[in-house]
Amino acid sequence: MIEIGGFNVVTWLAATLVMGTPLVLAGLGEFLAEKTGVLNLGTEGMMLVGAVTGFIAFVESDSQVLGFVASMVAGAVMAALFAVLTQTFRANQVASGLALTIFGVGLSAFMGRPYEGEGIKGLAKLDIPVLSDLPIVGPIVFSQDPMVYVSLALGVAIIVFTYHTRAGLVMRAVGESPESAHAMGYPVIALRYLAVCVGGSLAGLGGAYMSLVEPHLWVENLVAGRGWIAVALVVFASWRPGRVLVGAYLFGGITRLGFELQGLGVPIPSQALSSLPYLATIVVLVLLSRDQTKLRLNRPASLTKPFFATG
């Protein structure tokens, strides 16, 4: 164990992966949507609806698998509603996303009221044989719950998909120049629908991770702004999936650090410590926004722009 003044570094790093997992899932989902040119600001609402739906499904069925599946379906349905508004009716993406979040906040509060404060058994850790016994790295990476492994595998899969497959190339083409993609025979609107719905399912899964795994209970507004951080992560990562993972774990580590400092009795108000990840988000975005050229080069050229098929 590595300790600094009573602060266990290994425990903190292991908890960082747990705290970062919902951000990884939601951030990767938002990445997929934005790579096709769709900005979905409804991530917070989708995470909340996914969280409460997964929690209800688990309580009523006593099946965590069913809970996670239900959360993905709920997130996808919410995303499909957003896609209908923005892709079929070409409503403003920013306004529609904000409306989706407001709707999700209210809907999740209504659905979860009978289950408010009810605790459940969390997801058990799954030690990887041999690897979990490695010094330092073992307890940090290979002694986690299954959803942490799923999120890591998903991150790697999306990196490979985005940069090393033909489908990933088409996805990027739709985001950069939908007119060219359409001229080559690709169904731009259908592909945007698919990306948005898959992204919504991942956001719902990220919300369910909070209600079913950590802290494995339901309270109103459980997500507490992490959906907004997930959206900011995509910008922070310059629309690169690998950086989304790094950013998610960075903010997860900052969040956990606040809890650790409270436990050590550091004379800093708990409200200030709880605000650390949100302050870090603001600082990073401010720093990134200073380089407008880099942002323009990395952001999908058609982001937030409606597509009108011709010919």
PDB file of C-alpha atoms in Angstrom:
ATOM      1  CA  MET A   1       0.000   0.000   0.000  1.00  0.00           C
ATOM      2  CA  ILE A   2       1.155   3.520  -0.778  1.00  0.00           C
ATOM      3  CA  GLU A   3       0.140   6.045   1.853  1.00  0.00           C
ATOM      4  CA  ILE A   4       0.914   9.732   2.128  1.00  0.00           C
ATOM      5  CA  GLY A   5      -0.064  11.204   5.475  1.00  0.00           C
ATOM      6  CA  GLY A   6      -2.888   8.687   5.905  1.00  0.00           C
ATOM      7  CA  PHE A   7      -3.996   9.087   2.272  1.00  0.00           C
ATOM      8  CA  ASN A   8      -4.050   5.672   0.548  1.00  0.00           C
ATOM      9  CA  VAL A   9      -3.069   6.308  -3.071  1.00  0.00           C
ATOM     10  CA  VAL A  10      -3.921   2.805  -4.331  1.00  0.00           C
ATOM     11  CA  THR A  11      -7.419   2.923  -2.830  1.00  0.00           C
ATOM     12  CA  TRP A  12      -7.955   6.379  -4.300  1.00  0.00           C
ATOM     13  CA  LEU A  13      -6.859   5.289  -7.793  1.00  0.00           C
ATOM     14  CA  ALA A  14      -9.090   2.199  -7.633  1.00  0.00           C
ATOM     15  CA  ALA A  15     -12.030   4.381  -6.598  1.00  0.00           C
ATOM     16  CA  THR A  16     -11.164   6.781  -9.428  1.00  0.00           C
ATOM     17  CA  LEU A  17     -12.083   4.108 -11.985  1.00  0.00           C
ATOM     18  CA  VAL A  18     -15.409   3.577 -10.232  1.00  0.00           C
ATOM     19  CA  MET A  19     -16.211   7.290 -10.045  1.00  0.00           C
ATOM     20  CA  GLY A  20     -15.184   7.794 -13.662  1.00  0.00           C
ATOM     21  CA  THR A  21     -17.198   4.916 -15.138  1.00  0.00           C
ATOM     22  CA  PRO A  22     -20.549   6.739 -15.520  1.00  0.00           C
ATOM     23  CA  LEU A  23     -18.682   9.616 -17.169  1.00  0.00           C
ATOM     24  CA  VAL A  24     -16.918   7.193 -19.517  1.00  0.00           C
ATOM     25  CA  LEU A  25     -20.205   5.646 -20.624  1.00  0.00           C
ATOM     26  CA  ALA A  26     -22.088   8.918 -21.037  1.00  0.00           C
ATOM     27  CA  GLY A  27     -19.092  10.686 -22.581  1.00  0.00           C
ATOM     28  CA  LEU A  28     -18.556   7.974 -25.190  1.00  0.00           C
ATOM     29  CA  GLY A  29     -22.258   8.097 -26.018  1.00  0.00           C
ATOM     30  CA  GLU A  30     -22.118  11.851 -26.530  1.00  0.00           C
ATOM     31  CA  PHE A  31     -18.947  11.419 -28.599  1.00  0.00           C
ATOM     32  CA  LEU A  32     -20.746   9.109 -31.034  1.00  0.00           C
ATOM     33  CA  ALA A  33     -23.600  11.565 -31.474  1.00  0.00           C
ATOM     34  CA  GLU A  34     -21.335  14.579 -31.959  1.00  0.00           C
ATOM     35  CA  LYS A  35     -19.099  12.732 -34.422  1.00  0.00           C
ATOM     36  CA  THR A  36     -22.106  12.509 -36.747  1.00  0.00           C
ATOM     37  CA  GLY A  37     -22.812  16.227 -36.315  1.00  0.00           C
ATOM     38  CA  VAL A  38     -25.463  16.084 -33.575  1.00  0.00           C
ATOM     39  CA  LEU A  39     -25.036  17.966 -30.307  1.00  0.00           C
ATOM     40  CA  ASN A  40     -27.237  16.357 -27.655  1.00  0.00           C
ATOM     41  CA  LEU A  41     -27.388  18.449 -24.488  1.00  0.00           C
ATOM     42  CA  GLY A  42     -29.966  16.067 -23.038  1.00  0.00           C
ATOM     43  CA  THR A  43     -27.329  13.731 -21.561  1.00  0.00           C
ATOM     44  CA  GLU A  44     -28.239  14.683 -17.994  1.00  0.00           C
ATOM     45  CA  GLY A  45     -31.902  13.846 -18.588  1.00  0.00           C
ATOM     46  CA  MET A  46     -31.091  10.569 -20.319  1.00  0.00           C
ATOM     47  CA  MET A  47     -28.804   9.528 -17.461  1.00  0.00           C
ATOM     48  CA  LEU A  48     -31.481  10.299 -14.894  1.00  0.00           C
ATOM     49  CA  VAL A  49     -34.203   8.395 -16.725  1.00  0.00           C
ATOM     50  CA  GLY A  50     -31.804   5.500 -17.286  1.00  0.00           C
ATOM     51  CA  ALA A  51     -30.852   5.524 -13.612  1.00  0.00           C
ATOM     52  CA  VAL A  52     -34.412   5.419 -12.297  1.00  0.00           C
ATOM     53  CA  THR A  53     -35.625   2.927 -14.916  1.00  0.00           C
ATOM     54  CA  GLY A  54     -32.746   0.565 -14.205  1.00  0.00           C
ATOM     55  CA  PHE A  55     -33.321   0.884 -10.470  1.00  0.00           C
ATOM     56  CA  ILE A  56     -37.050   0.138 -10.768  1.00  0.00           C
ATOM     57  CA  ALA A  57     -36.400  -2.818 -13.086  1.00  0.00           C
ATOM     58  CA  PHE A  58     -33.899  -4.266 -10.620  1.00  0.00           C
ATOM     59  CA  VAL A  59     -36.129  -3.787  -7.577  1.00  0.00           C
ATOM     60  CA  GLU A  60     -39.110  -5.388  -9.307  1.00  0.00           C
ATOM     61  CA  SER A  61     -37.210  -8.258 -10.950  1.00  0.00           C
ATOM     62  CA  ASP A  62     -34.211  -8.737  -8.653  1.00  0.00           C
ATOM     63  CA  SER A  63     -32.043  -8.928 -11.778  1.00  0.00           C
ATOM     64  CA  GLN A  64     -29.151  -6.524 -12.258  1.00  0.00           C
ATOM     65  CA  VAL A  65     -28.808  -7.575 -15.886  1.00  0.00           C
ATOM     66  CA  LEU A  66     -32.432  -6.641 -16.532  1.00  0.00           C
ATOM     67  CA  GLY A  67     -31.833  -3.369 -14.718  1.00  0.00           C
ATOM     68  CA  PHE A  68     -28.927  -2.449 -16.986  1.00  0.00           C
ATOM     69  CA  VAL A  69     -30.817  -3.501 -20.124  1.00  0.00           C
ATOM     70  CA  ALA A  70     -33.879  -1.469 -19.082  1.00  0.00           C
ATOM     71  CA  SER A  71     -31.684   1.579 -18.493  1.00  0.00           C
ATOM     72  CA  MET A  72     -30.220   1.311 -21.982  1.00  0.00           C
ATOM     73  CA  VAL A  73     -33.668   1.019 -23.533  1.00  0.00           C
ATOM     74  CA  ALA A  74     -34.894   4.030 -21.552  1.00  0.00           C
ATOM     75  CA  GLY A  75     -31.875   6.095 -22.612  1.00  0.00           C
ATOM     76  CA  ALA A  76     -32.354   5.081 -26.242  1.00  0.00           C
ATOM     77  CA  VAL A  77     -36.048   6.028 -26.158  1.00  0.00           C
ATOM     78  CA  MET A  78     -35.197   9.455 -24.739  1.00  0.00           C
ATOM     79  CA  ALA A  79     -32.529   9.891 -27.420  1.00  0.00           C
ATOM     80  CA  ALA A  80     -34.964   8.799 -30.128  1.00  0.00           C
ATOM     81  CA  LEU A  81     -37.353  11.542 -29.003  1.00  0.00           C
ATOM     82  CA  PHE A  82     -34.517  14.047 -29.371  1.00  0.00           C
ATOM     83  CA  ALA A  83     -33.626  12.627 -32.801  1.00  0.00           C
ATOM     84  CA  VAL A  84     -37.199  12.965 -34.036  1.00  0.00           C
ATOM     85  CA  LEU A  85     -37.223  16.613 -33.026  1.00  0.00           C
ATOM     86  CA  THR A  86     -33.820  17.509 -34.468  1.00  0.00           C
ATOM     87  CA  GLN A  87     -33.457  15.206 -37.471  1.00  0.00           C
ATOM     88  CA  THR A  88     -37.014  14.735 -38.713  1.00  0.00           C
ATOM     89  CA  PHE A  89     -38.493  18.095 -37.741  1.00  0.00           C
ATOM     90  CA  ARG A  90     -35.091  19.874 -37.731  1.00  0.00           C
ATOM     91  CA  ALA A  91     -35.682  21.645 -34.430  1.00  0.00           C
ATOM     92  CA  ASN A  92     -32.780  23.539 -32.902  1.00  0.00           C
ATOM     93  CA  GLN A  93     -30.415  21.009 -31.327  1.00  0.00           C
ATOM     94  CA  VAL A  94     -29.400  23.154 -28.367  1.00  0.00           C
ATOM     95  CA  ALA A  95     -32.966  24.032 -27.403  1.00  0.00           C
ATOM     96  CA  SER A  96     -34.156  20.451 -27.914  1.00  0.00           C
ATOM     97  CA  GLY A  97     -31.342  19.078 -25.773  1.00  0.00           C
ATOM     98  CA  LEU A  98     -32.081  21.478 -22.943  1.00  0.00           C
ATOM     99  CA  ALA A  99     -35.774  20.574 -23.155  1.00  0.00           C
ATOM    100  CA  LEU A 100     -34.866  16.874 -23.016  1.00  0.00           C
ATOM    101  CA  THR A 101     -32.854  17.413 -19.847  1.00  0.00           C
ATOM    102  CA  ILE A 102     -35.673  19.341 -18.191  1.00  0.00           C
ATOM    103  CA  PHE A 103     -38.118  16.607 -19.204  1.00  0.00           C
ATOM    104  CA  GLY A 104     -35.777  13.898 -17.908  1.00  0.00           C
ATOM    105  CA  VAL A 105     -35.319  15.615 -14.553  1.00  0.00           C
ATOM    106  CA  GLY A 106     -39.076  15.828 -14.014  1.00  0.00           C
ATOM    107  CA  LEU A 107     -39.870  12.366 -15.367  1.00  0.00           C
ATOM    108  CA  SER A 108     -37.195  10.653 -13.260  1.00  0.00           C
ATOM    109  CA  ALA A 109     -38.387  12.424 -10.114  1.00  0.00           C
ATOM    110  CA  PHE A 110     -41.965  11.312 -10.793  1.00  0.00           C
ATOM    111  CA  MET A 111     -41.032   7.711 -11.614  1.00  0.00           C
ATOM    112  CA  GLY A 112     -38.669   7.341  -8.692  1.00  0.00           C
ATOM    113  CA  ARG A 113     -40.821   8.866  -5.970  1.00  0.00           C
ATOM    114  CA  PRO A 114     -42.048   5.470  -4.612  1.00  0.00           C
ATOM    115  CA  TYR A 115     -38.443   4.228  -4.511  1.00  0.00           C
ATOM    116  CA  GLU A 116     -36.878   7.334  -2.966  1.00  0.00           C
ATOM    117  CA  GLY A 117     -34.007   6.484  -0.616  1.00  0.00           C
ATOM    118  CA  GLU A 118     -34.386   2.733  -1.062  1.00  0.00           C
ATOM    119  CA  GLY A 119     -31.009   0.993  -0.963  1.00  0.00           C
ATOM    120  CA  ILE A 120     -30.094  -2.190  -2.831  1.00  0.00           C
ATOM    121  CA  LYS A 121     -27.187  -4.591  -2.937  1.00  0.00           C
ATOM    122  CA  GLY A 122     -24.442  -3.238  -5.198  1.00  0.00           C
ATOM    123  CA  LEU A 123     -22.602  -5.085  -7.937  1.00  0.00           C
ATOM    124  CA  ALA A 124     -19.942  -7.418  -6.508  1.00  0.00           C
ATOM    125  CA  LYS A 125     -16.321  -7.012  -7.532  1.00  0.00           C
ATOM    126  CA  LEU A 126     -14.865  -9.441 -10.046  1.00  0.00           C
ATOM    127  CA  ASP A 127     -11.208 -10.209  -9.393  1.00  0.00           C
ATOM    128  CA  ILE A 128      -9.283 -11.220 -12.514  1.00  0.00           C
ATOM    129  CA  PRO A 129      -7.258 -14.352 -11.653  1.00  0.00           C
ATOM    130  CA  VAL A 130      -3.498 -13.767 -11.368  1.00  0.00           C
ATOM    131  CA  LEU A 131      -3.759 -10.149 -12.585  1.00  0.00           C
ATOM    132  CA  SER A 132      -5.591  -8.985  -9.455  1.00  0.00           C
ATOM    133  CA  ASP A 133      -2.638 -10.249  -7.379  1.00  0.00           C
ATOM    134  CA  LEU A 134      -0.155  -7.972  -9.121  1.00  0.00           C
ATOM    135  CA  PRO A 135       1.305  -5.312  -6.816  1.00  0.00           C
ATOM    136  CA  ILE A 136      -0.297  -1.839  -7.084  1.00  0.00           C
ATOM    137  CA  VAL A 137      -1.776  -2.377 -10.592  1.00  0.00           C
ATOM    138  CA  GLY A 138      -3.765  -5.448  -9.500  1.00  0.00           C
ATOM    139  CA  PRO A 139      -6.037  -3.834  -6.911  1.00  0.00           C
ATOM    140  CA  ILE A 140      -6.385  -0.665  -9.019  1.00  0.00           C
ATOM    141  CA  VAL A 141      -7.359  -2.148 -12.394  1.00  0.00           C
ATOM    142  CA  PHE A 142      -8.071  -5.859 -11.998  1.00  0.00           C
ATOM    143  CA  SER A 143     -10.176  -5.915  -8.843  1.00  0.00           C
ATOM    144  CA  GLN A 144     -13.201  -3.946 -10.008  1.00  0.00           C
ATOM    145  CA  ASP A 145     -16.860  -4.610 -10.669  1.00  0.00           C
ATOM    146  CA  PRO A 146     -17.779  -6.000 -14.129  1.00  0.00           C
ATOM    147  CA  MET A 147     -19.158  -2.683 -15.406  1.00  0.00           C
ATOM    148  CA  VAL A 148     -15.756  -1.029 -15.015  1.00  0.00           C
ATOM    149  CA  TYR A 149     -14.292  -3.682 -17.308  1.00  0.00           C
ATOM    150  CA  VAL A 150     -17.204  -3.223 -19.720  1.00  0.00           C
ATOM    151  CA  SER A 151     -16.614   0.539 -19.894  1.00  0.00           C
ATOM    152  CA  LEU A 152     -12.884   0.062 -20.533  1.00  0.00           C
ATOM    153  CA  ALA A 153     -13.551  -2.525 -23.248  1.00  0.00           C
ATOM    154  CA  LEU A 154     -16.171  -0.244 -24.775  1.00  0.00           C
ATOM    155  CA  GLY A 155     -13.696   2.630 -24.881  1.00  0.00           C
ATOM    156  CA  VAL A 156     -11.150   0.491 -26.725  1.00  0.00           C
ATOM    157  CA  ALA A 157     -13.845  -0.810 -29.091  1.00  0.00           C
ATOM    158  CA  ILE A 158     -15.002   2.711 -29.972  1.00  0.00           C
ATOM    159  CA  ILE A 159     -11.420   3.821 -30.622  1.00  0.00           C
ATOM    160  CA  VAL A 160     -10.921   0.898 -33.012  1.00  0.00           C
ATOM    161  CA  PHE A 161     -14.332   1.474 -34.600  1.00  0.00           C
ATOM    162  CA  THR A 162     -13.739   5.198 -35.137  1.00  0.00           C
ATOM    163  CA  TYR A 163     -10.271   5.052 -36.664  1.00  0.00           C
ATOM    164  CA  HIS A 164      -9.814   1.530 -38.018  1.00  0.00           C
ATOM    165  CA  THR A 165     -13.094   0.498 -39.631  1.00  0.00           C
ATOM    166  CA  ARG A 166     -14.997   1.563 -42.726  1.00  0.00           C
ATOM    167  CA  ALA A 167     -18.125   2.192 -40.631  1.00  0.00           C
ATOM    168  CA  GLY A 168     -16.136   4.565 -38.425  1.00  0.00           C
ATOM    169  CA  LEU A 169     -14.915   6.408 -41.513  1.00  0.00           C
ATOM    170  CA  VAL A 170     -18.499   6.798 -42.696  1.00  0.00           C
ATOM    171  CA  MET A 171     -19.504   8.110 -39.261  1.00  0.00           C
ATOM    172  CA  ARG A 172     -16.795  10.750 -39.399  1.00  0.00           C
ATOM    173  CA  ALA A 173     -17.750  11.651 -42.971  1.00  0.00           C
ATOM    174  CA  VAL A 174     -21.351  12.238 -41.906  1.00  0.00           C
ATOM    175  CA  GLY A 175     -20.129  14.610 -39.210  1.00  0.00           C
ATOM    176  CA  GLU A 176     -17.663  16.452 -41.413  1.00  0.00           C
ATOM    177  CA  SER A 177     -19.588  16.711 -44.675  1.00  0.00           C
ATOM    178  CA  PRO A 178     -23.075  15.186 -44.666  1.00  0.00           C
ATOM    179  CA  GLU A 179     -23.690  16.460 -48.204  1.00  0.00           C
ATOM    180  CA  SER A 180     -20.711  14.483 -49.512  1.00  0.00           C
ATOM    181  CA  ALA A 181     -21.746  11.397 -47.546  1.00  0.00           C
ATOM    182  CA  HIS A 182     -25.262  11.698 -48.983  1.00  0.00           C
ATOM    183  CA  ALA A 183     -23.892  12.072 -52.506  1.00  0.00           C
ATOM    184  CA  MET A 184     -21.959   8.809 -51.997  1.00  0.00           C
ATOM    185  CA  GLY A 185     -25.206   7.047 -51.109  1.00  0.00           C
ATOM    186  CA  TYR A 186     -25.015   6.946 -47.321  1.00  0.00           C
ATOM    187  CA  PRO A 187     -28.281   7.569 -45.397  1.00  0.00           C
ATOM    188  CA  VAL A 188     -27.194  10.565 -43.333  1.00  0.00           C
ATOM    189  CA  ILE A 189     -30.376  10.979 -41.285  1.00  0.00           C
ATOM    190  CA  ALA A 190     -30.605   7.243 -40.517  1.00  0.00           C
ATOM    191  CA  LEU A 191     -26.970   7.160 -39.415  1.00  0.00           C
ATOM    192  CA  ARG A 192     -27.517  10.177 -37.186  1.00  0.00           C
ATOM    193  CA  TYR A 193     -30.567   8.495 -35.666  1.00  0.00           C
ATOM    194  CA  LEU A 194     -28.465   5.401 -34.978  1.00  0.00           C
ATOM    195  CA  ALA A 195     -25.597   7.344 -33.401  1.00  0.00           C
ATOM    196  CA  VAL A 196     -27.918   9.414 -31.226  1.00  0.00           C
ATOM    197  CA  CYS A 197     -29.856   6.359 -30.014  1.00  0.00           C
ATOM    198  CA  VAL A 198     -26.708   4.350 -29.275  1.00  0.00           C
ATOM    199  CA  GLY A 199     -25.343   7.385 -27.448  1.00  0.00           C
ATOM    200  CA  GLY A 200     -28.574   7.630 -25.473  1.00  0.00           C
ATOM    201  CA  SER A 201     -28.388   3.972 -24.483  1.00  0.00           C
ATOM    202  CA  LEU A 202     -24.850   4.508 -23.164  1.00  0.00           C
ATOM    203  CA  ALA A 203     -25.985   7.577 -21.227  1.00  0.00           C
ATOM    204  CA  GLY A 204     -28.792   5.522 -19.704  1.00  0.00           C
ATOM    205  CA  LEU A 205     -26.290   2.810 -18.815  1.00  0.00           C
ATOM    206  CA  GLY A 206     -24.068   5.416 -17.167  1.00  0.00           C
ATOM    207  CA  GLY A 207     -26.997   6.573 -15.082  1.00  0.00           C
ATOM    208  CA  ALA A 208     -27.832   2.997 -14.102  1.00  0.00           C
ATOM    209  CA  TYR A 209     -24.261   2.488 -12.937  1.00  0.00           C
ATOM    210  CA  MET A 210     -24.894   5.147 -10.314  1.00  0.00           C
ATOM    211  CA  SER A 211     -28.221   3.757  -9.141  1.00  0.00           C
ATOM    212  CA  LEU A 212     -27.259   0.072  -9.258  1.00  0.00           C
ATOM    213  CA  VAL A 213     -23.530   0.066  -8.446  1.00  0.00           C
ATOM    214  CA  GLU A 214     -22.256   3.271  -6.883  1.00  0.00           C
ATOM    215  CA  PRO A 215     -23.909   4.487  -4.675  1.00  0.00           C
ATOM    216  CA  HIS A 216     -26.579   1.801  -5.467  1.00  0.00           C
ATOM    217  CA  LEU A 217     -29.666   3.719  -4.389  1.00  0.00           C
ATOM    218  CA  TRP A 218     -32.176   6.114  -5.883  1.00  0.00           C
ATOM    219  CA  VAL A 219     -32.589   9.715  -4.795  1.00  0.00           C
ATOM    220  CA  GLU A 220     -33.984  12.568  -6.808  1.00  0.00           C
ATOM    221  CA  ASN A 221     -31.378  14.213  -9.070  1.00  0.00           C
ATOM    222  CA  LEU A 222     -28.946  11.351  -8.394  1.00  0.00           C
ATOM    223  CA  VAL A 223     -26.796  12.191 -11.421  1.00  0.00           C
ATOM    224  CA  ALA A 224     -26.079  15.651  -9.964  1.00  0.00           C
ATOM    225  CA  GLY A 225     -24.677  17.328 -13.056  1.00  0.00           C
ATOM    226  CA  ARG A 226     -22.517  14.490 -14.366  1.00  0.00           C
ATOM    227  CA  GLY A 227     -24.419  14.577 -17.640  1.00  0.00           C
ATOM    228  CA  TRP A 228     -23.192  18.119 -18.201  1.00  0.00           C
ATOM    229  CA  ILE A 229     -19.644  17.074 -17.354  1.00  0.00           C
ATOM    230  CA  ALA A 230     -19.952  14.248 -19.917  1.00  0.00           C
ATOM    231  CA  VAL A 231     -20.895  16.770 -22.604  1.00  0.00           C
ATOM    232  CA  ALA A 232     -17.980  18.991 -21.593  1.00  0.00           C
ATOM    233  CA  LEU A 233     -15.655  15.979 -21.677  1.00  0.00           C
ATOM    234  CA  VAL A 234     -16.159  15.547 -25.405  1.00  0.00           C
ATOM    235  CA  VAL A 235     -14.962  19.112 -25.986  1.00  0.00           C
ATOM    236  CA  PHE A 236     -12.192  18.630 -23.430  1.00  0.00           C
ATOM    237  CA  ALA A 237     -11.128  15.525 -25.371  1.00  0.00           C
ATOM    238  CA  SER A 238     -11.125  17.388 -28.701  1.00  0.00           C
ATOM    239  CA  TRP A 239     -13.636  14.814 -30.018  1.00  0.00           C
ATOM    240  CA  ARG A 240     -11.198  11.903 -29.524  1.00  0.00           C
ATOM    241  CA  PRO A 241     -12.516   8.812 -27.698  1.00  0.00           C
ATOM    242  CA  GLY A 242      -9.235   7.964 -25.992  1.00  0.00           C
ATOM    243  CA  ARG A 243      -9.113  11.388 -24.417  1.00  0.00           C
ATOM    244  CA  VAL A 244     -12.718  10.984 -23.287  1.00  0.00           C
ATOM    245  CA  LEU A 245     -11.583   8.067 -21.132  1.00  0.00           C
ATOM    246  CA  VAL A 246      -8.654  10.041 -19.736  1.00  0.00           C
ATOM    247  CA  GLY A 247     -10.842  13.040 -18.978  1.00  0.00           C
ATOM    248  CA  ALA A 248     -13.546  10.900 -17.352  1.00  0.00           C
ATOM    249  CA  TYR A 249     -11.060   9.290 -14.993  1.00  0.00           C
ATOM    250  CA  LEU A 250      -9.450  12.649 -14.297  1.00  0.00           C
ATOM    251  CA  PHE A 251     -12.755  14.121 -13.165  1.00  0.00           C
ATOM    252  CA  GLY A 252     -13.611  10.881 -11.366  1.00  0.00           C
ATOM    253  CA  GLY A 253     -10.330  11.148  -9.484  1.00  0.00           C
ATOM    254  CA  ILE A 254     -11.001  14.765  -8.538  1.00  0.00           C
ATOM    255  CA  THR A 255     -14.458  13.808  -7.276  1.00  0.00           C
ATOM    256  CA  ARG A 256     -13.048  10.993  -5.165  1.00  0.00           C
ATOM    257  CA  LEU A 257     -10.277  13.248  -3.915  1.00  0.00           C
ATOM    258  CA  GLY A 258     -12.903  15.529  -2.391  1.00  0.00           C
ATOM    259  CA  PHE A 259     -14.352  12.602  -0.435  1.00  0.00           C
ATOM    260  CA  GLU A 260     -10.914  11.468   0.692  1.00  0.00           C
ATOM    261  CA  LEU A 261      -9.984  14.935   1.936  1.00  0.00           C
ATOM    262  CA  GLN A 262     -13.243  15.135   3.878  1.00  0.00           C
ATOM    263  CA  GLY A 263     -12.428  11.790   5.483  1.00  0.00           C
ATOM    264  CA  LEU A 264      -8.991  13.045   6.488  1.00  0.00           C
ATOM    265  CA  GLY A 265     -10.572  16.025   8.214  1.00  0.00           C
ATOM    266  CA  VAL A 266      -9.023  18.655   5.961  1.00  0.00           C
ATOM    267  CA  PRO A 267     -10.323  22.044   7.161  1.00  0.00           C
ATOM    268  CA  ILE A 268     -12.090  22.894   3.912  1.00  0.00           C
ATOM    269  CA  PRO A 269     -15.892  23.216   3.751  1.00  0.00           C
ATOM    270  CA  SER A 270     -17.500  20.063   2.335  1.00  0.00           C
ATOM    271  CA  GLN A 271     -19.429  22.183  -0.186  1.00  0.00           C
ATOM    272  CA  ALA A 272     -16.144  23.480  -1.598  1.00  0.00           C
ATOM    273  CA  LEU A 273     -14.729  19.957  -1.884  1.00  0.00           C
ATOM    274  CA  SER A 274     -17.907  18.694  -3.561  1.00  0.00           C
ATOM    275  CA  SER A 275     -17.627  21.446  -6.159  1.00  0.00           C
ATOM    276  CA  LEU A 276     -14.065  20.474  -7.175  1.00  0.00           C
ATOM    277  CA  PRO A 277     -14.975  18.420 -10.300  1.00  0.00           C
ATOM    278  CA  TYR A 278     -17.306  21.142 -11.577  1.00  0.00           C
ATOM    279  CA  LEU A 279     -14.700  23.841 -10.993  1.00  0.00           C
ATOM    280  CA  ALA A 280     -12.152  21.678 -12.800  1.00  0.00           C
ATOM    281  CA  THR A 281     -14.572  21.359 -15.729  1.00  0.00           C
ATOM    282  CA  ILE A 282     -14.911  25.133 -15.988  1.00  0.00           C
ATOM    283  CA  VAL A 283     -11.150  25.692 -15.751  1.00  0.00           C
ATOM    284  CA  VAL A 284     -10.388  23.108 -18.442  1.00  0.00           C
ATOM    285  CA  LEU A 285     -13.022  24.482 -20.818  1.00  0.00           C
ATOM    286  CA  VAL A 286     -11.743  28.025 -20.338  1.00  0.00           C
ATOM    287  CA  LEU A 287      -8.195  26.914 -21.090  1.00  0.00           C
ATOM    288  CA  LEU A 288      -9.273  24.947 -24.151  1.00  0.00           C
ATOM    289  CA  SER A 289     -11.404  27.765 -25.518  1.00  0.00           C
ATOM    290  CA  ARG A 290      -8.312  29.961 -25.735  1.00  0.00           C
ATOM    291  CA  ASP A 291      -7.109  27.937 -28.731  1.00  0.00           C
ATOM    292  CA  GLN A 292      -9.949  28.530 -31.166  1.00  0.00           C
ATOM    293  CA  THR A 293      -7.960  27.221 -34.118  1.00  0.00           C
ATOM    294  CA  LYS A 294      -7.472  23.810 -32.503  1.00  0.00           C
ATOM    295  CA  LEU A 295     -11.152  23.638 -31.603  1.00  0.00           C
ATOM    296  CA  ARG A 296     -12.207  24.440 -35.159  1.00  0.00           C
ATOM    297  CA  LEU A 297      -9.858  21.811 -36.599  1.00  0.00           C
ATOM    298  CA  ASN A 298     -11.059  19.050 -34.288  1.00  0.00           C
ATOM    299  CA  ARG A 299     -14.788  19.688 -33.968  1.00  0.00           C
ATOM    300  CA  PRO A 300     -17.025  18.019 -36.583  1.00  0.00           C
ATOM    301  CA  ALA A 301     -17.703  20.621 -39.252  1.00  0.00           C
ATOM    302  CA  SER A 302     -21.457  19.973 -39.340  1.00  0.00           C
ATOM    303  CA  LEU A 303     -21.976  19.942 -35.566  1.00  0.00           C
ATOM    304  CA  THR A 304     -25.437  21.412 -34.666  1.00  0.00           C
ATOM    305  CA  LYS A 305     -26.196  22.037 -38.360  1.00  0.00           C
ATOM    306  CA  PRO A 306     -29.401  20.435 -39.732  1.00  0.00           C
ATOM    307  CA  PHE A 307     -29.066  18.341 -42.869  1.00  0.00           C
ATOM    308  CA  PHE A 308     -31.348  18.906 -45.842  1.00  0.00           C
ATOM    309  CA  ALA A 309     -31.237  16.112 -48.404  1.00  0.00           C
ATOM    310  CA  THR A 310     -31.173  17.252 -52.033  1.00  0.00           C
ATOM    311  CA  GLY A 311     -31.554  15.195 -55.115  1.00  0.00           C
TER     312      GLY A 311
END
